[in-house]
Short mmCIF file of C-alpha atoms in Angstrom, two decimals:
data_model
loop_
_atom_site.label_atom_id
_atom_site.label_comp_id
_atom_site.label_asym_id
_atom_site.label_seq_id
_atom_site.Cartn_x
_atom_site.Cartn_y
_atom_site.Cartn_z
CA UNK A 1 4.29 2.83 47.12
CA UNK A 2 4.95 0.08 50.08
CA UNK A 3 8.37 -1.64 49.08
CA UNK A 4 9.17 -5.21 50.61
CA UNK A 5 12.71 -6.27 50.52
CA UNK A 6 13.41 -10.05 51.47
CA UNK A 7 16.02 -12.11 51.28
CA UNK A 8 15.68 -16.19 50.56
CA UNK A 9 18.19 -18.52 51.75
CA UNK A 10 20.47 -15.57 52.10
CA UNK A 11 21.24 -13.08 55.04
CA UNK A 12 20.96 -9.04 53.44
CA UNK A 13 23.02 -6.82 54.20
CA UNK A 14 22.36 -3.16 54.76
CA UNK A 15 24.09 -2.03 51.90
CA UNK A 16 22.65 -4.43 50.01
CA UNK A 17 19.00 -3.24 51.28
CA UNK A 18 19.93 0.13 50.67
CA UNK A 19 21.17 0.01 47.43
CA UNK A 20 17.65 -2.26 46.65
CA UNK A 21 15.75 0.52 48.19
CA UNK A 22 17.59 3.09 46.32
CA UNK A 23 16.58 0.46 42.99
CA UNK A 24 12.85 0.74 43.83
CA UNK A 25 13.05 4.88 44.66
CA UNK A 26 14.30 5.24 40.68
CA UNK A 27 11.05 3.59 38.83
CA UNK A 28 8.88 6.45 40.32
CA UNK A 29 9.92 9.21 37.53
CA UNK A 30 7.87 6.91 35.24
CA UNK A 31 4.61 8.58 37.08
CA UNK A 32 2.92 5.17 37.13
CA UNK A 33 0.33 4.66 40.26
CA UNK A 34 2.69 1.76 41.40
CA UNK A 35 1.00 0.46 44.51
CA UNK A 36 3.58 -2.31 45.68
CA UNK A 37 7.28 -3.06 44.53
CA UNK A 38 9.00 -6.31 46.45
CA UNK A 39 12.52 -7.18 45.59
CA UNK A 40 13.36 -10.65 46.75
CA UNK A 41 16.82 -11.50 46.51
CA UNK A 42 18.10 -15.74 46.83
CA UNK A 43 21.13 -17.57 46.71
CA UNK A 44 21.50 -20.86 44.82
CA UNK A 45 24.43 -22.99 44.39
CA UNK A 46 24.25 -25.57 41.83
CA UNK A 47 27.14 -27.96 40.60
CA UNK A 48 29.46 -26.32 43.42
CA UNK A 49 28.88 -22.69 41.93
CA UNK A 50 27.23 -19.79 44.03
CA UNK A 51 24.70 -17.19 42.28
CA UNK A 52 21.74 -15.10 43.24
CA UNK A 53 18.79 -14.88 41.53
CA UNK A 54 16.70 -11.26 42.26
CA UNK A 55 13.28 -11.15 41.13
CA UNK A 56 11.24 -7.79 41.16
CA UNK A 57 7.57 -7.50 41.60
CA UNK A 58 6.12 -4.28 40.42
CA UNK A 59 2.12 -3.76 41.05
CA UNK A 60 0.36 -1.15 39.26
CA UNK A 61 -3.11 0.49 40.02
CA UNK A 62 -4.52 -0.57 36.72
CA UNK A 63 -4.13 -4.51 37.97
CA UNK A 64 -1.16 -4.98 35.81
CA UNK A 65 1.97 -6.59 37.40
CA UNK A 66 5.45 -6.75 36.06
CA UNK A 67 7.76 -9.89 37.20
CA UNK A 68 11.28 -9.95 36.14
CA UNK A 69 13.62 -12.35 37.32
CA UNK A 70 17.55 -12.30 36.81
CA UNK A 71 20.42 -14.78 37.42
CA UNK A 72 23.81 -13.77 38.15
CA UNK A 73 27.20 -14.51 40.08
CA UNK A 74 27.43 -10.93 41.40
CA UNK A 75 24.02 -9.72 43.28
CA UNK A 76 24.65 -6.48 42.37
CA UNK A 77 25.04 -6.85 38.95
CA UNK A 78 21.79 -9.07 39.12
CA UNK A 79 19.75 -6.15 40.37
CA UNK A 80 21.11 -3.59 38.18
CA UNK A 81 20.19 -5.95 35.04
CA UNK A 82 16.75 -6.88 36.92
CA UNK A 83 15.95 -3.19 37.62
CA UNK A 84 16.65 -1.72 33.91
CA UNK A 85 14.64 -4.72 32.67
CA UNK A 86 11.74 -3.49 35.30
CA UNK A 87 12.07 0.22 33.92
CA UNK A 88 11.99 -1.26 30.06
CA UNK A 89 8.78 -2.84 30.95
CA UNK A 90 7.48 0.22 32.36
CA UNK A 91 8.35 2.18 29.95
CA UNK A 92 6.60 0.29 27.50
CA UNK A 93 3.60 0.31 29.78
CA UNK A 94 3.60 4.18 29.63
CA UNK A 95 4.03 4.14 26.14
CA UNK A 96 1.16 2.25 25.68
CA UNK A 97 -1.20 4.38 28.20
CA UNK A 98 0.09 7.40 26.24
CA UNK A 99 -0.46 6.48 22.91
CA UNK A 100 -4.00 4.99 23.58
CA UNK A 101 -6.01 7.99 22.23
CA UNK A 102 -10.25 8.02 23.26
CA UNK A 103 -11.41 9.39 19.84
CA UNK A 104 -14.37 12.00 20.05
CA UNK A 105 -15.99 13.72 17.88
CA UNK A 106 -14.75 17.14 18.66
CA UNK A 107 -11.53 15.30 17.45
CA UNK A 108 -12.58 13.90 14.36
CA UNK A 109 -13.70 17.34 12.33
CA UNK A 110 -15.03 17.40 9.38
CA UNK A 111 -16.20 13.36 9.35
CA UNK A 112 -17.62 14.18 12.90
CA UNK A 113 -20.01 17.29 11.13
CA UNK A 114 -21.44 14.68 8.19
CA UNK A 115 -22.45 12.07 11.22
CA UNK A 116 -23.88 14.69 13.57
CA UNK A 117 -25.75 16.19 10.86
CA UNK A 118 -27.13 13.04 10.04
CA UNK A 119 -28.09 12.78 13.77
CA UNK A 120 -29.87 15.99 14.04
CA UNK A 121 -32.10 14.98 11.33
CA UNK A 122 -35.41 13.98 12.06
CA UNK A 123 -35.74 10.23 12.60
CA UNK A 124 -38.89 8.36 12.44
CA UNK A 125 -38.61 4.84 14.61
CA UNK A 126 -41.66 3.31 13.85
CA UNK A 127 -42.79 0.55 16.55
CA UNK A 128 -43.54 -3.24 15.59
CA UNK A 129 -44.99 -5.63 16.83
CA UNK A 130 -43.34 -9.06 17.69
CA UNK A 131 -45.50 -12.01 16.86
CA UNK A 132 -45.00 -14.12 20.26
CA UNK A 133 -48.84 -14.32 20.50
CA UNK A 134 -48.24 -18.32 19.09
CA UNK A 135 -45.65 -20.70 20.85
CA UNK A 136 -43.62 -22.20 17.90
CA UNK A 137 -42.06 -25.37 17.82
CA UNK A 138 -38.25 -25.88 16.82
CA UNK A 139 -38.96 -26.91 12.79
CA UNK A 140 -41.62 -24.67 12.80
CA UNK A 141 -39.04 -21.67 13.26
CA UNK A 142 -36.33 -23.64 10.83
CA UNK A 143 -39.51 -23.71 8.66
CA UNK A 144 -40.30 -19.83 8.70
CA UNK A 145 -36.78 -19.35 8.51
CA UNK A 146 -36.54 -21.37 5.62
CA UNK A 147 -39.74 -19.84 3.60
CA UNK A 148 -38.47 -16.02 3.41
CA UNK A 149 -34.95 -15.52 2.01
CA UNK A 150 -34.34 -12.34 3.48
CA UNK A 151 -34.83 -13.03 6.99
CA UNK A 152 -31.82 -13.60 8.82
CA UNK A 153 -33.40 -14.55 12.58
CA UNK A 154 -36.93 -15.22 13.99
CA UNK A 155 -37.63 -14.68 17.64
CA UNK A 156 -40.50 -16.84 19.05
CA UNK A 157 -41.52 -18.61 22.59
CA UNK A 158 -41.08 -22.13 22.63
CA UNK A 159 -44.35 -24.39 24.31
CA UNK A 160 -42.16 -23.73 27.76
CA UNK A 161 -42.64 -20.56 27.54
CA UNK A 162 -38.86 -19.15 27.16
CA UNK A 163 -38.27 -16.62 24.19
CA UNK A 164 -36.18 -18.24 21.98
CA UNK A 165 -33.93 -16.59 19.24
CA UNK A 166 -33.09 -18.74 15.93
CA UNK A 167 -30.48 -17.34 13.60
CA UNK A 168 -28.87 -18.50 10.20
CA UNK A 169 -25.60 -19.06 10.17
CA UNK A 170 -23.08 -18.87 7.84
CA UNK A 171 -22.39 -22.45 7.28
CA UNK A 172 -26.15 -22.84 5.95
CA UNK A 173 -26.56 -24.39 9.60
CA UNK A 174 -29.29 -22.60 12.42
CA UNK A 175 -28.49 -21.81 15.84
CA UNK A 176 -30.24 -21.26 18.64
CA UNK A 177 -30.44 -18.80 21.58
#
């Protein structure tokens, strides 16, 4: 994991680097591939009042980031808030990895027997042929569409030349593809 500690607008101290470092070292019992942590620490005065705002950047393998940012008087008790907030979200994260199950069918038992005897059975696919022989015209497809109830699509070339797809939809409208 490459850690980056920087300080804005405010000189860091060692202890304060340390103690950051020492921060960063914790989130690896989570086992997450983090590839880059940065903890970058401000000061900020507004309306005559000092505070530090430390915001941690977590970047995991997976291209998932987590950004926290905290505000506080004390920058100690900024980072301590910051980092539990970081180890929440990672938490979650692993949570999430862990409970995301790929379902086979080794897994599935008795409904995975019923579908693979179903697949062992012989199948017949039967070929057919597509009549593209004739370019159609768009109301000529609306038309065929139109004349036979059951069909749902009609695929045809158009006089460019391009295959064309026309489909019912739902709204009693006809798209195109």
């Amino acid at each position: 994991m490459n850690k980056s500690i920087t300080g804005r607008h405010f000189e860091l101290t060692d202890a304060i680097k340390a103690y950051a470092d020492a921060l960063l070292d914790g989130l690896n019992k989570y086992n997450l591939d983090i590839t880059s942590a940065n903890v970058v620490i401000s000061a900020n005065e507004k309306n005559g009042k000092k505070g530090f705002t430390v915001e941690f950047i977590v970047n995991l393998k997976d291209k998932n980031t987590i950004v926290i940012t905290q505000v506080d008087k004390d920058v100690y008790a900024a980072m301590d808030v910051a980092s539990e907030r970081v180890k929440k979200g990672l938490r979650r994260h692993k949570e999430k990895i862990k409970d995301h199950k790929v379902m086979s069918f080794k897994d599935m038992g008795e409904e995975a027997e019923a579908v693979s005897e179903i697949a062992t059975e012989d199948i017949e696919i039967v070929p057919m042929d597509l009549e593209l022989h004739k370019p159609l015209d768009f109301e000529e497809a609306i038309d065929a569409l139109r004349e036979e109830k059951k069909r749902q699509f009609i695929v045809f070339n158009d006089y460019d030349g391009n295959m064309r797809v026309m489909y019912k939809r739902a709204d009693g409208k006809f798209g195109l593809y």
